[in-house]
mmCIF file of C-alpha atoms and ligand atoms in Angstrom:
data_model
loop_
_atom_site.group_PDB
_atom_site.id
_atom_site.type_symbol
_atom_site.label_atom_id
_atom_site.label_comp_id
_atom_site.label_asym_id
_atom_site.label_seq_id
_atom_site.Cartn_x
_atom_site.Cartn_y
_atom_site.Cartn_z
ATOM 1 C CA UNK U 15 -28.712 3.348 -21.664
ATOM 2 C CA UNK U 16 -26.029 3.256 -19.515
ATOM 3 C CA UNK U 17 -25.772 3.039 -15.620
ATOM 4 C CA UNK U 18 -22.869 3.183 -13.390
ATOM 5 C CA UNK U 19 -23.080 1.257 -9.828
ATOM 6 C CA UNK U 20 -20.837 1.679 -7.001
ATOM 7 C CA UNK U 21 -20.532 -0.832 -4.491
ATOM 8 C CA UNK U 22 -19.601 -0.279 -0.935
ATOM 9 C CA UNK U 23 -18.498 -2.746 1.493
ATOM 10 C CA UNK U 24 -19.819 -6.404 1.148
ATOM 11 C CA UNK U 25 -20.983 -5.515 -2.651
ATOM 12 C CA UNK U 26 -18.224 -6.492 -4.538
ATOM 13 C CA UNK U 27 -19.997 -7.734 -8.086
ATOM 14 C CA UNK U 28 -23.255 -7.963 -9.867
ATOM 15 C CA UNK U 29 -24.817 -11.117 -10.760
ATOM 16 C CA UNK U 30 -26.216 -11.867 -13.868
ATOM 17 C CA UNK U 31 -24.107 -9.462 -16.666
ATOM 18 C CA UNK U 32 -23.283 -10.972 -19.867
ATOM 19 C CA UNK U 33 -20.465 -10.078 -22.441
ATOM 20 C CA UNK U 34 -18.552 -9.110 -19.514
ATOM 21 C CA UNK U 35 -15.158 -6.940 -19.519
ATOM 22 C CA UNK U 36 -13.229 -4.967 -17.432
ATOM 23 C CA UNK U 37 -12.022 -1.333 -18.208
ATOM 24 C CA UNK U 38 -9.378 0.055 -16.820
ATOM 25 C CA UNK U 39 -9.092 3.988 -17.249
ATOM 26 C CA UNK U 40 -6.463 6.624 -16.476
ATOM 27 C CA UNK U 41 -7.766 9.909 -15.829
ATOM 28 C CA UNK U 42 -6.668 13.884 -15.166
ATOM 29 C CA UNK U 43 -7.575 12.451 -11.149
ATOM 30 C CA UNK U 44 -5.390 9.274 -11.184
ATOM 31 C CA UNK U 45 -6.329 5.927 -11.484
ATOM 32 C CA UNK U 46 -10.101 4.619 -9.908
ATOM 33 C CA UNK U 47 -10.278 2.258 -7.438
ATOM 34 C CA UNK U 48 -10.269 -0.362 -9.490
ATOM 35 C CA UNK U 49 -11.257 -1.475 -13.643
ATOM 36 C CA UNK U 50 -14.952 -0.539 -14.065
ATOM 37 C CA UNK U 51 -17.028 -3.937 -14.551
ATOM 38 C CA UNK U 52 -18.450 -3.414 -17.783
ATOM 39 C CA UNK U 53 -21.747 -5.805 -19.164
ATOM 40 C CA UNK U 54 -25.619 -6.244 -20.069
ATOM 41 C CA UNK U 55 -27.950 -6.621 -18.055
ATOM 42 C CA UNK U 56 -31.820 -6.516 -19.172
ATOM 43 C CA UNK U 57 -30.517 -4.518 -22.060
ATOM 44 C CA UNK U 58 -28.839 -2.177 -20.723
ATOM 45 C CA UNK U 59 -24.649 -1.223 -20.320
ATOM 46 C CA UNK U 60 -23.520 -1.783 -16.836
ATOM 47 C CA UNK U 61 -20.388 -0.235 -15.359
ATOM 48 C CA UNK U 62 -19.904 -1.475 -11.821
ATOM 49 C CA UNK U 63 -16.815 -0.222 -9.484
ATOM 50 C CA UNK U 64 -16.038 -1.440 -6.210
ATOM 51 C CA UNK U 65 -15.444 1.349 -4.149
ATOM 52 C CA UNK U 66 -12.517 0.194 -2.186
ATOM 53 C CA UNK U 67 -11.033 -1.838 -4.635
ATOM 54 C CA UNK U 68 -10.683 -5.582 -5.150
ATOM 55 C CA UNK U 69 -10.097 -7.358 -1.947
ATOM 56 C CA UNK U 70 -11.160 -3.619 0.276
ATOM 57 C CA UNK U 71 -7.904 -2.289 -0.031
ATOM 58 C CA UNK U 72 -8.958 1.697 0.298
ATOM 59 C CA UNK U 73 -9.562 3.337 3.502
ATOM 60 C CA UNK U 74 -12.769 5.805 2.889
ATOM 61 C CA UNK U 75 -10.449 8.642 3.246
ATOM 62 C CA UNK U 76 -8.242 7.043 0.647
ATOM 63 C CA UNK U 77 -10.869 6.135 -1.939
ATOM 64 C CA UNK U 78 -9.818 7.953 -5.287
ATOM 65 C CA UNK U 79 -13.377 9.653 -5.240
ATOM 66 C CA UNK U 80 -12.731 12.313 -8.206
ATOM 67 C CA UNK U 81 -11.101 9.378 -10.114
ATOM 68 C CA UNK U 82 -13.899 7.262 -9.911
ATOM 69 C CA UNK U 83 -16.213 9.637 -10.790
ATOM 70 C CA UNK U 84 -14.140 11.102 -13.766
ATOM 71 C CA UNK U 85 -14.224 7.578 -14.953
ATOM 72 C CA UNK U 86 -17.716 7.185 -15.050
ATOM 73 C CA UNK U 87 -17.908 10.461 -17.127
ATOM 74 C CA UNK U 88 -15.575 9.194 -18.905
ATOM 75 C CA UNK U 89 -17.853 5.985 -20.110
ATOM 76 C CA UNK U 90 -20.530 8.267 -20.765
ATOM 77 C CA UNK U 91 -22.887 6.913 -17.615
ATOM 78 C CA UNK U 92 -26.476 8.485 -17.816
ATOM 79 C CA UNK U 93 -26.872 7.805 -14.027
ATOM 80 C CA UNK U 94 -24.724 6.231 -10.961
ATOM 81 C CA UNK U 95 -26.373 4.415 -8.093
ATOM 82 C CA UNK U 96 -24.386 4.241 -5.146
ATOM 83 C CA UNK U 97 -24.733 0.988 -3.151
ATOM 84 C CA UNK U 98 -23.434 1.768 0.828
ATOM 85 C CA UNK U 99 -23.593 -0.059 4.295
ATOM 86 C CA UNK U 100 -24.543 2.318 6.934
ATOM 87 C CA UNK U 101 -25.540 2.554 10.210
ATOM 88 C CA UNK U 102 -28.808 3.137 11.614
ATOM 89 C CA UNK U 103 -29.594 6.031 13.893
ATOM 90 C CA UNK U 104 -33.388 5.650 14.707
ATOM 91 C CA UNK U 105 -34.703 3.119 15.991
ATOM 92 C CA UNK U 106 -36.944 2.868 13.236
ATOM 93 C CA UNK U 107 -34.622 1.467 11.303
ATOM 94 C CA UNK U 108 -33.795 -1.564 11.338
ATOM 95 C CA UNK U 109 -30.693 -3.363 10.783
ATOM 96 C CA UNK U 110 -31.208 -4.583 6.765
ATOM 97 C CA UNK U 111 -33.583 -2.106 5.985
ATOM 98 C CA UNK U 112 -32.866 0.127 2.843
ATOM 99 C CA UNK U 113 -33.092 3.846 3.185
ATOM 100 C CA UNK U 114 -33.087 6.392 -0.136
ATOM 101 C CA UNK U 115 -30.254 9.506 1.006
ATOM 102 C CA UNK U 116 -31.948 12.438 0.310
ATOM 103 C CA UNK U 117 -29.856 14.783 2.429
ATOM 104 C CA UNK U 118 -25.982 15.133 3.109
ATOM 105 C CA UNK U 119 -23.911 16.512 6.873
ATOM 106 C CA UNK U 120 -20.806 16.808 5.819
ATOM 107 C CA UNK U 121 -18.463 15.478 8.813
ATOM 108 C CA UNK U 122 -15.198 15.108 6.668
ATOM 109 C CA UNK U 123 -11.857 16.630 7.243
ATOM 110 C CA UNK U 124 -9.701 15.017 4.901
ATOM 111 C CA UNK U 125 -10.652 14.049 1.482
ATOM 112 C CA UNK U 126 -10.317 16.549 -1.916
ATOM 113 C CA UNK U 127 -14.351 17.246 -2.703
ATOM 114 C CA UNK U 128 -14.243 19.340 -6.312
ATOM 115 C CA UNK U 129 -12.653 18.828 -9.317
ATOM 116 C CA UNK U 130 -12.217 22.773 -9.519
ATOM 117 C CA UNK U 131 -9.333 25.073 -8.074
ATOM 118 C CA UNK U 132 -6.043 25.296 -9.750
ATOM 119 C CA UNK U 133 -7.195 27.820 -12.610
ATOM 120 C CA UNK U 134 -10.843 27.573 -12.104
ATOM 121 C CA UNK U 135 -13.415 28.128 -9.616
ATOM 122 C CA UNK U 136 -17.343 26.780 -9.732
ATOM 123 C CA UNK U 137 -20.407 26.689 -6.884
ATOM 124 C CA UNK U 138 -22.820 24.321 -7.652
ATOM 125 C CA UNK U 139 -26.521 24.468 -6.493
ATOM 126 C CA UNK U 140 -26.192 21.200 -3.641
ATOM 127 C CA UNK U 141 -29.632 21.369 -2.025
ATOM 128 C CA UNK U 142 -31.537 18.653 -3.147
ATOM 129 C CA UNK U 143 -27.770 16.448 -3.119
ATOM 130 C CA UNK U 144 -29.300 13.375 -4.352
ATOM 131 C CA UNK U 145 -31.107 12.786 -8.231
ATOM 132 C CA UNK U 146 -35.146 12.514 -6.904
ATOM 133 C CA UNK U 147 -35.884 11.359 -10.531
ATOM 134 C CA UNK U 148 -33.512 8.269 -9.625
ATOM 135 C CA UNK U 149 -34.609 8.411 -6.279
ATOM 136 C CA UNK U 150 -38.380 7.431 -7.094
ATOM 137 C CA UNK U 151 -37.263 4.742 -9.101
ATOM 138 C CA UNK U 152 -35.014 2.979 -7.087
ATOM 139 C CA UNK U 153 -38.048 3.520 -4.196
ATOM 140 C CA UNK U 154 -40.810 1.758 -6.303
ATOM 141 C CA UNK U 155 -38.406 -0.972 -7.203
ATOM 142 C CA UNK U 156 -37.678 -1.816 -3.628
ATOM 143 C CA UNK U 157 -41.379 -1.465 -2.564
ATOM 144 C CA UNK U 158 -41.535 -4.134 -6.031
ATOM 145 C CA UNK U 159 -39.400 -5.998 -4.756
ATOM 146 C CA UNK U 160 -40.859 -6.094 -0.956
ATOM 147 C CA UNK U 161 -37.351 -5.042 0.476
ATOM 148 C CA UNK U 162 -38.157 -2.923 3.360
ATOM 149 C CA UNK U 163 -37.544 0.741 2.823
ATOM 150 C CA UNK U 164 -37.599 4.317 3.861
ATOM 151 C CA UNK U 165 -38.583 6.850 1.412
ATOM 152 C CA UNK U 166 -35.770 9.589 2.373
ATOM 153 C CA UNK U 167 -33.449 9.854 5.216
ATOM 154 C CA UNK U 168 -30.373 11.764 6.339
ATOM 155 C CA UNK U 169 -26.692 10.064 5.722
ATOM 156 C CA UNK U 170 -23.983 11.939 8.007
ATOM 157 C CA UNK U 171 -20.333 11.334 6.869
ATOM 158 C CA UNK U 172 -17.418 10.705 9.178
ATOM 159 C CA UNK U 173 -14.562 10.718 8.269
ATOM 160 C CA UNK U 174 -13.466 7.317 9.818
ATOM 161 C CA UNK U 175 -11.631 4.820 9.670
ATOM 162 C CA UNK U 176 -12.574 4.269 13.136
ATOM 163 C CA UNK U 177 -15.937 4.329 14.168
ATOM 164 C CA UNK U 178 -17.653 7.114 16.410
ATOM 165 C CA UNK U 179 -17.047 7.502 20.217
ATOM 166 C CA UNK U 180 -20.938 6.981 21.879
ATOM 167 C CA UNK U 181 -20.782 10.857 22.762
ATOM 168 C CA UNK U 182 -20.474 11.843 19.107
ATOM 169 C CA UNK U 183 -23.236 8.881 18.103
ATOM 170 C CA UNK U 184 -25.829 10.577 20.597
ATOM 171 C CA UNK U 185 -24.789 14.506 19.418
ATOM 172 C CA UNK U 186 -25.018 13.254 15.560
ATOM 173 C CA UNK U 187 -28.565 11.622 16.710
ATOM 174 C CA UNK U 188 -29.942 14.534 18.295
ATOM 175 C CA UNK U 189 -29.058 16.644 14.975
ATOM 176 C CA UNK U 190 -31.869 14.065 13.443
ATOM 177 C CA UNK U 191 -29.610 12.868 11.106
ATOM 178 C CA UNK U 192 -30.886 9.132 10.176
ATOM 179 C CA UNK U 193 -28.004 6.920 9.315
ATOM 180 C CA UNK U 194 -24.265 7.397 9.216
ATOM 181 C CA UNK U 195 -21.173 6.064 7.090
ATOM 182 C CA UNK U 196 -17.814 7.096 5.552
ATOM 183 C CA UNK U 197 -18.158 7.328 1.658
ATOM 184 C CA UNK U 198 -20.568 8.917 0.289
ATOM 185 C CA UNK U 199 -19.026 12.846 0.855
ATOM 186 C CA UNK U 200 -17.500 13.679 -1.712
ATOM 187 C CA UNK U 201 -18.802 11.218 -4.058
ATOM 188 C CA UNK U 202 -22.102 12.823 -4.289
ATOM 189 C CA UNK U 203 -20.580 15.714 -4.629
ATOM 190 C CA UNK U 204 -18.634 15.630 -7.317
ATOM 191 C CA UNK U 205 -21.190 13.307 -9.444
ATOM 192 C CA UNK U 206 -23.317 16.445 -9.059
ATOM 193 C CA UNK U 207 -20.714 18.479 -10.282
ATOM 194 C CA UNK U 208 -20.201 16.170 -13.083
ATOM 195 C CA UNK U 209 -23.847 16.702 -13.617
ATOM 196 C CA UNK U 210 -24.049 13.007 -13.535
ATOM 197 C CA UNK U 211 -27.467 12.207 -11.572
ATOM 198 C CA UNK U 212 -26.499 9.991 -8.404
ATOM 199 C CA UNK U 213 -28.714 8.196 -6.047
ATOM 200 C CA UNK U 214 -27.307 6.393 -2.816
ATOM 201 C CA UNK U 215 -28.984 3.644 -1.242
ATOM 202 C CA UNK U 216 -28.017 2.984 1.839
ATOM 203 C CA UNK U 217 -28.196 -0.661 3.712
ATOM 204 C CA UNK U 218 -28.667 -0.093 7.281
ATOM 205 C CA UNK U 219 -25.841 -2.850 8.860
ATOM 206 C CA UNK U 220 -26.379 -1.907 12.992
ATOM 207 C CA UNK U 221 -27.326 0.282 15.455
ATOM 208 C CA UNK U 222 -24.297 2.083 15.399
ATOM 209 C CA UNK U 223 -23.547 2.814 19.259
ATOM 210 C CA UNK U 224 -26.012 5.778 20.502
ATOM 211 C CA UNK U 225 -28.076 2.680 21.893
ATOM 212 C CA UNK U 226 -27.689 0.641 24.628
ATOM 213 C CA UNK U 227 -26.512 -2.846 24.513
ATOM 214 C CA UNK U 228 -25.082 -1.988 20.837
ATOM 215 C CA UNK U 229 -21.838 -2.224 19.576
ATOM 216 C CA UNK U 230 -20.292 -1.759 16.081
ATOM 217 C CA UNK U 231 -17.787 -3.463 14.386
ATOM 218 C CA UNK U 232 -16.713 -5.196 10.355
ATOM 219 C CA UNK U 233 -17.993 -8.480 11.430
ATOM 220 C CA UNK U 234 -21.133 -7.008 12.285
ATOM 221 C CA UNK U 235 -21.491 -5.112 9.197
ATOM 222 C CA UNK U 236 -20.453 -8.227 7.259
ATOM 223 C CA UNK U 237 -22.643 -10.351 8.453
ATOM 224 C CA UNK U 238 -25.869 -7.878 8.047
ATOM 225 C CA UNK U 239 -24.940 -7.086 4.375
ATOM 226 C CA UNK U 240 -24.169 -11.105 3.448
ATOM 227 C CA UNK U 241 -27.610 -11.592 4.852
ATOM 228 C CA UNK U 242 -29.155 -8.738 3.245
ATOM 229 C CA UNK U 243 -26.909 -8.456 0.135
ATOM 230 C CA UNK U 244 -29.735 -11.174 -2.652
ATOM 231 C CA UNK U 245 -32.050 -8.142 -1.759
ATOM 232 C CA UNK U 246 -29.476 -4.939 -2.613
ATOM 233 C CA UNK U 247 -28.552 -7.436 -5.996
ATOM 234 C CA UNK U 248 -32.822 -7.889 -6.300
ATOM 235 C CA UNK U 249 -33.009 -3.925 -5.853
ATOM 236 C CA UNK U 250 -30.447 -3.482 -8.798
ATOM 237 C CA UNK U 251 -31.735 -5.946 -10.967
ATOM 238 C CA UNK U 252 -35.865 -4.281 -10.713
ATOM 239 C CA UNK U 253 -34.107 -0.765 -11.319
ATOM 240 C CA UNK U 254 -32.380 -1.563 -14.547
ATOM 241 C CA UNK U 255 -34.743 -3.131 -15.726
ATOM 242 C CA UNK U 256 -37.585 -0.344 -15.196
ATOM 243 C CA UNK U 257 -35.853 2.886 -15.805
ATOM 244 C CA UNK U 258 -35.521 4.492 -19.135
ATOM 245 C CA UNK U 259 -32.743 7.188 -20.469
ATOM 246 C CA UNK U 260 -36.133 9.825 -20.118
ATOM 247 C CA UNK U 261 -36.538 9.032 -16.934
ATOM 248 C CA UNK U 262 -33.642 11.266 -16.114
ATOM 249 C CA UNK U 263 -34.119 14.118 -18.806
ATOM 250 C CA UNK U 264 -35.109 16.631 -15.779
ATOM 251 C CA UNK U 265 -32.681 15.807 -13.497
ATOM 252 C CA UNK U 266 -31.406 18.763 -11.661
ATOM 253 C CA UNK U 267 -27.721 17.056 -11.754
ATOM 254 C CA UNK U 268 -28.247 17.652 -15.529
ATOM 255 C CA UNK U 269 -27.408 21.584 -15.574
ATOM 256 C CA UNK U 270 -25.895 21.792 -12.400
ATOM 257 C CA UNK U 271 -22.894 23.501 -13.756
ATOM 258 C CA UNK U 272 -24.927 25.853 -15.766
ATOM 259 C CA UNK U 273 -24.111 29.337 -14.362
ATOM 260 C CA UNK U 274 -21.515 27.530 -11.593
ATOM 261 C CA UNK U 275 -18.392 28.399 -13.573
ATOM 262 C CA UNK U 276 -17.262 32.020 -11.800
ATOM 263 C CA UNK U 277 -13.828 32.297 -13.585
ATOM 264 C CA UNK U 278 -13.890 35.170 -16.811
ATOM 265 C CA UNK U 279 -12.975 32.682 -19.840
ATOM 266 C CA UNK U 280 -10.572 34.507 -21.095
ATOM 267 C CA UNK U 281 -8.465 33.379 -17.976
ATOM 268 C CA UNK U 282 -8.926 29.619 -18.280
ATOM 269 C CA UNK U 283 -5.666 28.397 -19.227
ATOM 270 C CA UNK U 284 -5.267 25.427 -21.867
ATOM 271 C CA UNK U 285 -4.086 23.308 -19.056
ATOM 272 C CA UNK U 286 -7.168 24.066 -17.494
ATOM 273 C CA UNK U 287 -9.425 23.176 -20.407
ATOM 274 C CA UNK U 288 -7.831 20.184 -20.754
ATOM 275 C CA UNK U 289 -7.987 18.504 -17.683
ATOM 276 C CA UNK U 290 -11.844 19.753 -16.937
ATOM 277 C CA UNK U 291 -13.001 19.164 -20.757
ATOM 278 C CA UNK U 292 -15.533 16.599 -20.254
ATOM 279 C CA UNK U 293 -17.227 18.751 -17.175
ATOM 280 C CA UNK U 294 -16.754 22.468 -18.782
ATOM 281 C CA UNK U 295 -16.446 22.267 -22.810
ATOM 282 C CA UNK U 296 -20.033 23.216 -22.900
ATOM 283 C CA UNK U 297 -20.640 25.381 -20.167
ATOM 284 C CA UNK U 298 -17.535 27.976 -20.728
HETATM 285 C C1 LIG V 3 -17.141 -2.202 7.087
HETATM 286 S S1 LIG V 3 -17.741 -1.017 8.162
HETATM 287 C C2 LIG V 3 -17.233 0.594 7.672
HETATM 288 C C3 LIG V 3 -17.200 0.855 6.208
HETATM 289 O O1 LIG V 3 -18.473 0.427 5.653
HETATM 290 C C4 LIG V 3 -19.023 1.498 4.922
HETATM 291 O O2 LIG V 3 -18.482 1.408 3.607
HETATM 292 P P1 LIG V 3 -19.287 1.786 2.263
HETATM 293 O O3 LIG V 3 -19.854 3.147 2.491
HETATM 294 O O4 LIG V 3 -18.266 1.763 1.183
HETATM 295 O O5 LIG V 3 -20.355 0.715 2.093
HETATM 296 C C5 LIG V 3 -18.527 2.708 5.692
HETATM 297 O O6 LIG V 3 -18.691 3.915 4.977
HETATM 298 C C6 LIG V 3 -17.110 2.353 5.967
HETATM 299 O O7 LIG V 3 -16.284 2.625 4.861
HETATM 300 N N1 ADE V 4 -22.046 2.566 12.439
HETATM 301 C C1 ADE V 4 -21.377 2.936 11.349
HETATM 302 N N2 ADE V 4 -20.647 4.086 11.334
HETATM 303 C C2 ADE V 4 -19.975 4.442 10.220
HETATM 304 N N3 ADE V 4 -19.957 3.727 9.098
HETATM 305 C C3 ADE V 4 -20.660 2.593 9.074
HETATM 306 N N4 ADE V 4 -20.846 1.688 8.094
HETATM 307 C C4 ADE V 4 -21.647 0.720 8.575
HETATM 308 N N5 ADE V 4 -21.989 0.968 9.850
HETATM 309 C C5 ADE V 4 -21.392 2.140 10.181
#
C-alpha cells in the first residue's frame, strides 16, 4: 500500500522510514514543491512532501498545489493525508488539539484550483470534501494514541500571507466555521479530482485573534507545533500501521470523475489527452 503525506508548517520529515530516497518528478503542472520522501514504514511505501519546500520557501499562494498533487498520482498513492497548522476558532479548541476537516469555505482569490480548462471541462461532486473512510481511521488512531481530538470541524481558507484583521476573525467565527489556515484550498480539491482520497488533519497552533488578549504570529505557531509535533509523528505512525488498501475501496474520491467530464470526446484534443492521461484515460 502506498500513502502520500503532506506536511505543513513545522512538519518537515517523518521519523522512522527505512530504505529511504528522494524522488524528484516533473509533471504536465511544473515541478512540486520539493522531491517526494520516499520509504517503509510498518510495511508500507511512504511518500512524504513538504508543502512549502525545504527550508519554507513557498508562500501558500505560491505552493505548486496541482504539481504536488499530479505527483502523487503520479507514484500511484492509494491515499494522501494532509498534515496542517491551523488556528482555532472556538474556544473549544484548544491550542494542540487535532481536529479531522470535514468541511471546506473557500476564502481564496488567487491560486489555480482544477487541473481542467484549456480543452476540457469537468464538475466534480465536492460535498463531503474530505475521504470519511480515511477520516475514521485517522480519528481512532488519535483517540489510540490519546492525542486530543475533534471528530469533524470546519477549515476556512484565506488566502494569506498575512494573517486576518480581528473584524474578519469575528465575521469568519460567526459563520461557525471551526479553524482557519492557508493551504488546504485547492489541495483538497484537486486530490478529489484526482480521485485520490485525502484527509486533512489539522493542528490547532492559537487562538487566532477573534479573542481577547490573543494575538497570532510564526513564533507562536512554531512553538505550538514543536510542542505538539511527537504527537502529529505518533498520529502518522498508528495510521499506517492500521489501515489497509480495502479500507479505502468505497471511497467517494474513488469515482469522483465518473460522469464529471462535460466535454463531447470527439473534441478532446491529443494535447489534451496527454497532459490529463493519468486523471481521464478511463473515464473518457
Ligand atoms: C506559520 S503560520 C501560517 C502558515 O501556517 C499554515 O501552514 P500549513 O497549512 O502549511 O501548515 C498556514 O496555512 C500558513 O501557511
Ligand atoms: N490563525 C491562523 N490563521 C491562518 N493560518 C494559520 N495557521 C496557523 N494559525 C493560523
Amino acid at each position: 500500500m502506498k500513502i502520500g503525506i503532506i506536511g505543513g508548517s513545522g512538519l518537515y520529515n517523518i521519523e522512522g522510514l527505512t530504505d529511504v530516497e528522494e524522488i524528484y518528478l516533473e509533471t504536465p503542472f511544473g515541478k512540486p514543491s520539493d522531491a517526494y520522501i520516499h520509504g517503509k514504514l510498518e510495511g508500507k511505501d511512504v511518500y512524504f512532501l513538504p508543502r512549502h519546500g525545504r527550508g519554507h520557501v513557498y508562500l501558500p499562494s505560491e505552493v505548486p498545489y496541482r504539481a504536488n498533487i499530479y505527483g502523487f498520482k503520479m507514484l500511484g498513492v492509494d491515499c494522501i493525508i494532509s498534515v496542517s497548522a491551523v488556528g482555532s476558532m472556538k474556544e473549544e479548541i484548544k491550542p494542540g488539539d487535532f481536529v479531522i476537516v470535514t468541511q471546506f469555505f473557500d476564502r481564496t482569490k488567487n491560486r489555480p484550483s482544477t487541473f481542467f480548462g484549456n480543452g476540457i471541462v469537468a464538475h466534480i461532486p465536492f460535498d463531503t470534501p474530505t475521504c470519511p473512510l480515511l477520516n475514521e481511521i485517522i480519528y481512532n488512531a488519535c483517540v489510540e494514541e490519546g492525542i486530543p481530538v475533534h471528530k469533524e470541524g470546519t477549515y476556512i481558507c484565506i488566502e494569506g500571507p498575512q494573517f486576518s484583521t480581528k473584524a474578519e476573525s469575528k465575521i469568519y467565527r460567526s459563520w461557525g466555521v471551526d479553524v482557519i489556515g492557508m493551504t488546504n484550498i485547492p489541495e483538497a480539491k484537486l486530490a478529489r479530482e484526482a480521485e485520490i482520497p485525502y484527509s486533512s488533519v489539522a493542528l490547532a497552533t492559537d487562538y487566532d485573534v477573534w479573542k481577547e488578549g490573543e494575538e497570532v504570529n510564526v513564533e507562536k505557531v512554531l512553538e505550538t507545533m514543536a510542542k505538539n509535533i511527537e504527537n502529529a509523528k505518533r498520529m502518522l505512525k498508528r495510521v499506517i500501521k492500521n489501515i489497509k488498501p480495502e479500507d479505502l475501496e468505497n471511497s467517494p474520491a474513488r469515482t469522483a470523475l465518473v460522469g464529471a467530464i462535460q466535454t463531447k470526446p470527439e473534441y478532446i484534443t491529443e494535447e489534451v489527452r496527454k497532459r490529463l492521461e493519468l486523471l481521464i484515460k478511463d473515464r473518457i
